[in-house]
Amino acid sequence: MRIIGIDPGTGILGFGVIEVDARGNPKMITAGVITTPAHTPLDDRLLEIFDSLTEIIAETNPEVMSIEKLFFAQNVTTAISVSHARGVAMLTGKQAGLEIAEYTPLQIKQTLTGYGRASKKQMQEMVKLQLGLNNMPKPDDAADGLAAAITHSLMSR
């Protein structure tokens, strides 16, 4: 099974694609970020996310999109713009025929580390270990996309 994990964001959207073999072992295919300039109108940023993600999906052929659910306690403005990016990512996945799976940050942290309040560094270390990588995935947003993909691979067993 091939899974694309998404860490939604308007300025930086992280993604990671993994392949899971018949025994459940994940292998990284690719990971990275889609960035949009800060002072660009939101509609242009969303179009850039759509176009870039459409291309990534076409190149990597995932079957499932695993996307992080939003959890914001304070900044409503940020939450709204990230929600737009999340919606565009989900629509892009649906248009490509992907199954969509959603996980909260708590679920992702708990699944990978066994602890719902794990730090970014702990999460990156677990992504590195799960995928058998020599180095921690960079930037953080790409590692978060990989974490979302790994979470789906473990939760769907």
mmCIF file of C-alpha atoms in Angstrom:
data_model
loop_
_atom_site.group_PDB
_atom_site.id
_atom_site.type_symbol
_atom_site.label_atom_id
_atom_site.label_comp_id
_atom_site.label_asym_id
_atom_site.label_seq_id
_atom_site.Cartn_x
_atom_site.Cartn_y
_atom_site.Cartn_z
ATOM 1 C CA MET A 1 0.000 0.000 0.000
ATOM 2 C CA ARG A 2 1.262 3.469 -0.858
ATOM 3 C CA ILE A 3 0.281 6.331 1.458
ATOM 4 C CA ILE A 4 0.765 10.081 1.184
ATOM 5 C CA GLY A 5 0.801 11.851 4.535
ATOM 6 C CA ILE A 6 -0.078 15.530 4.747
ATOM 7 C CA ASP A 7 0.795 18.121 7.390
ATOM 8 C CA PRO A 8 -1.506 20.954 6.281
ATOM 9 C CA GLY A 9 -0.406 24.553 6.123
ATOM 10 C CA THR A 10 -0.896 27.573 3.909
ATOM 11 C CA GLY A 11 2.701 28.839 3.941
ATOM 12 C CA ILE A 12 4.278 25.399 4.248
ATOM 13 C CA LEU A 13 2.446 22.144 3.573
ATOM 14 C CA GLY A 14 4.476 19.077 4.485
ATOM 15 C CA PHE A 15 4.079 15.773 2.666
ATOM 16 C CA GLY A 16 5.607 12.336 2.836
ATOM 17 C CA VAL A 17 4.969 9.269 0.695
ATOM 18 C CA ILE A 18 5.652 5.790 2.010
ATOM 19 C CA GLU A 19 5.261 2.280 0.621
ATOM 20 C CA VAL A 20 4.166 -0.437 3.049
ATOM 21 C CA ASP A 21 5.044 -4.020 2.127
ATOM 22 C CA ALA A 22 2.915 -7.102 2.816
ATOM 23 C CA ARG A 23 4.545 -7.545 6.249
ATOM 24 C CA GLY A 24 3.720 -3.963 7.245
ATOM 25 C CA ASN A 25 7.228 -2.544 6.861
ATOM 26 C CA PRO A 26 7.191 1.088 5.706
ATOM 27 C CA LYS A 27 9.740 2.560 3.283
ATOM 28 C CA MET A 28 10.037 6.234 2.387
ATOM 29 C CA ILE A 29 9.436 7.043 -1.270
ATOM 30 C CA THR A 30 9.728 10.837 -1.023
ATOM 31 C CA ALA A 31 9.072 13.719 1.336
ATOM 32 C CA GLY A 32 9.154 17.481 1.132
ATOM 33 C CA VAL A 33 7.185 20.682 1.404
ATOM 34 C CA ILE A 34 5.032 22.878 -0.764
ATOM 35 C CA THR A 35 5.745 26.505 0.068
ATOM 36 C CA THR A 36 3.808 29.608 -0.885
ATOM 37 C CA PRO A 37 5.019 33.207 -0.476
ATOM 38 C CA ALA A 38 3.676 34.969 2.622
ATOM 39 C CA HIS A 39 2.246 38.084 0.982
ATOM 40 C CA THR A 40 0.521 36.270 -1.867
ATOM 41 C CA PRO A 41 -3.311 36.345 -1.915
ATOM 42 C CA LEU A 42 -4.858 33.276 -0.276
ATOM 43 C CA ASP A 43 -6.588 32.117 -3.467
ATOM 44 C CA ASP A 44 -3.252 32.090 -5.318
ATOM 45 C CA ARG A 45 -1.612 30.178 -2.461
ATOM 46 C CA LEU A 46 -4.398 27.585 -2.491
ATOM 47 C CA LEU A 47 -4.065 27.172 -6.260
ATOM 48 C CA GLU A 48 -0.311 26.597 -5.841
ATOM 49 C CA ILE A 49 -1.024 23.925 -3.205
ATOM 50 C CA PHE A 50 -3.585 22.269 -5.487
ATOM 51 C CA ASP A 51 -1.310 22.283 -8.543
ATOM 52 C CA SER A 52 1.761 21.052 -6.635
ATOM 53 C CA LEU A 53 -0.105 18.343 -4.755
ATOM 54 C CA THR A 54 -1.817 17.167 -7.955
ATOM 55 C CA GLU A 55 1.631 16.753 -9.518
ATOM 56 C CA ILE A 56 3.052 14.922 -6.477
ATOM 57 C CA ILE A 57 0.103 12.514 -6.403
ATOM 58 C CA ALA A 58 0.423 11.861 -10.159
ATOM 59 C CA GLU A 59 4.164 11.135 -9.773
ATOM 60 C CA THR A 60 3.932 8.904 -6.687
ATOM 61 C CA ASN A 61 0.570 7.105 -7.195
ATOM 62 C CA PRO A 62 -0.575 6.728 -3.574
ATOM 63 C CA GLU A 63 -3.784 4.861 -2.746
ATOM 64 C CA VAL A 64 -4.505 6.658 0.526
ATOM 65 C CA MET A 65 -4.082 10.192 1.865
ATOM 66 C CA SER A 66 -3.490 10.436 5.608
ATOM 67 C CA ILE A 67 -3.996 14.014 6.764
ATOM 68 C CA GLU A 68 -3.617 15.663 10.132
ATOM 69 C CA LYS A 69 -6.771 17.081 11.693
ATOM 70 C CA LEU A 70 -6.455 20.621 12.959
ATOM 71 C CA PHE A 71 -6.175 21.557 16.582
ATOM 72 C CA PHE A 72 -5.713 25.212 17.444
ATOM 73 C CA ALA A 73 -6.396 26.596 20.870
ATOM 74 C CA GLN A 74 -5.579 30.258 20.261
ATOM 75 C CA ASN A 75 -4.963 31.734 16.800
ATOM 76 C CA VAL A 76 -8.291 31.605 14.959
ATOM 77 C CA THR A 77 -6.973 33.446 11.886
ATOM 78 C CA THR A 78 -4.212 30.887 11.396
ATOM 79 C CA ALA A 79 -6.661 28.043 11.960
ATOM 80 C CA ILE A 80 -8.961 29.350 9.244
ATOM 81 C CA SER A 81 -6.233 29.717 6.598
ATOM 82 C CA VAL A 82 -4.776 26.290 7.478
ATOM 83 C CA SER A 83 -8.306 24.869 7.218
ATOM 84 C CA HIS A 84 -8.487 26.218 3.665
ATOM 85 C CA ALA A 85 -5.206 24.482 2.792
ATOM 86 C CA ARG A 86 -6.404 21.278 4.440
ATOM 87 C CA GLY A 87 -9.632 21.386 2.433
ATOM 88 C CA VAL A 88 -7.721 21.890 -0.821
ATOM 89 C CA ALA A 89 -5.424 18.956 0.030
ATOM 90 C CA MET A 90 -8.388 16.691 0.797
ATOM 91 C CA LEU A 91 -10.183 17.732 -2.393
ATOM 92 C CA THR A 92 -7.021 17.096 -4.417
ATOM 93 C CA GLY A 93 -6.776 13.607 -2.911
ATOM 94 C CA LYS A 94 -10.447 12.857 -3.543
ATOM 95 C CA GLN A 95 -10.211 14.044 -7.156
ATOM 96 C CA ALA A 96 -7.279 11.632 -7.604
ATOM 97 C CA GLY A 97 -9.438 8.787 -6.268
ATOM 98 C CA LEU A 98 -7.625 8.426 -2.949
ATOM 99 C CA GLU A 99 -9.148 7.153 0.271
ATOM 100 C CA ILE A 100 -8.862 9.916 2.899
ATOM 101 C CA ALA A 101 -7.926 9.116 6.511
ATOM 102 C CA GLU A 102 -7.790 11.802 9.210
ATOM 103 C CA TYR A 103 -5.836 11.701 12.464
ATOM 104 C CA THR A 104 -5.483 14.218 15.276
ATOM 105 C CA PRO A 105 -2.012 15.349 16.355
ATOM 106 C CA LEU A 106 -2.586 13.386 19.592
ATOM 107 C CA GLN A 107 -3.340 10.189 17.648
ATOM 108 C CA ILE A 108 -0.246 10.634 15.499
ATOM 109 C CA LYS A 109 2.033 11.263 18.478
ATOM 110 C CA GLN A 110 0.527 8.419 20.491
ATOM 111 C CA THR A 111 0.769 5.970 17.598
ATOM 112 C CA LEU A 112 4.407 6.736 16.834
ATOM 113 C CA THR A 113 5.811 7.320 20.326
ATOM 114 C CA GLY A 114 3.238 5.917 22.749
ATOM 115 C CA TYR A 115 2.988 9.394 24.297
ATOM 116 C CA GLY A 116 0.469 12.034 23.218
ATOM 117 C CA ARG A 117 2.656 14.961 24.262
ATOM 118 C CA ALA A 118 5.812 13.868 22.443
ATOM 119 C CA SER A 119 8.164 16.633 21.316
ATOM 120 C CA LYS A 120 8.986 17.424 17.680
ATOM 121 C CA LYS A 121 12.430 15.880 18.207
ATOM 122 C CA GLN A 122 10.933 12.655 19.605
ATOM 123 C CA MET A 123 8.553 12.474 16.655
ATOM 124 C CA GLN A 124 11.352 12.998 14.144
ATOM 125 C CA GLU A 125 13.435 10.307 15.826
ATOM 126 C CA MET A 126 10.556 7.815 15.627
ATOM 127 C CA VAL A 127 9.935 8.652 11.955
ATOM 128 C CA LYS A 128 13.651 8.060 11.324
ATOM 129 C CA LEU A 129 13.554 4.713 13.167
ATOM 130 C CA GLN A 130 10.285 3.510 11.607
ATOM 131 C CA LEU A 131 11.588 4.207 8.096
ATOM 132 C CA GLY A 132 15.160 3.020 8.730
ATOM 133 C CA LEU A 133 16.635 6.377 7.688
ATOM 134 C CA ASN A 134 20.195 7.486 8.420
ATOM 135 C CA ASN A 135 19.162 11.081 9.127
ATOM 136 C CA MET A 136 16.101 12.787 10.530
ATOM 137 C CA PRO A 137 13.774 13.985 7.785
ATOM 138 C CA LYS A 138 14.001 17.739 7.167
ATOM 139 C CA PRO A 139 12.262 20.113 7.326
ATOM 140 C CA ASP A 140 9.937 19.418 10.273
ATOM 141 C CA ASP A 141 6.841 19.718 8.072
ATOM 142 C CA ALA A 142 8.042 16.896 5.798
ATOM 143 C CA ALA A 143 8.713 14.725 8.860
ATOM 144 C CA ASP A 144 5.176 15.504 10.071
ATOM 145 C CA GLY A 145 3.780 14.407 6.702
ATOM 146 C CA LEU A 146 5.714 11.141 6.986
ATOM 147 C CA ALA A 147 4.414 10.707 10.558
ATOM 148 C CA ALA A 148 0.825 11.022 9.286
ATOM 149 C CA ALA A 149 1.508 8.377 6.625
ATOM 150 C CA ILE A 150 3.147 5.999 9.131
ATOM 151 C CA THR A 151 0.223 6.479 11.506
ATOM 152 C CA HIS A 152 -2.214 5.311 8.838
ATOM 153 C CA SER A 153 -0.057 2.301 8.023
ATOM 154 C CA LEU A 154 -0.116 1.269 11.697
ATOM 155 C CA MET A 155 -3.781 2.101 12.348
ATOM 156 C CA SER A 156 -5.052 0.272 9.270
ATOM 157 C CA ARG A 157 -3.522 -3.089 10.215
#
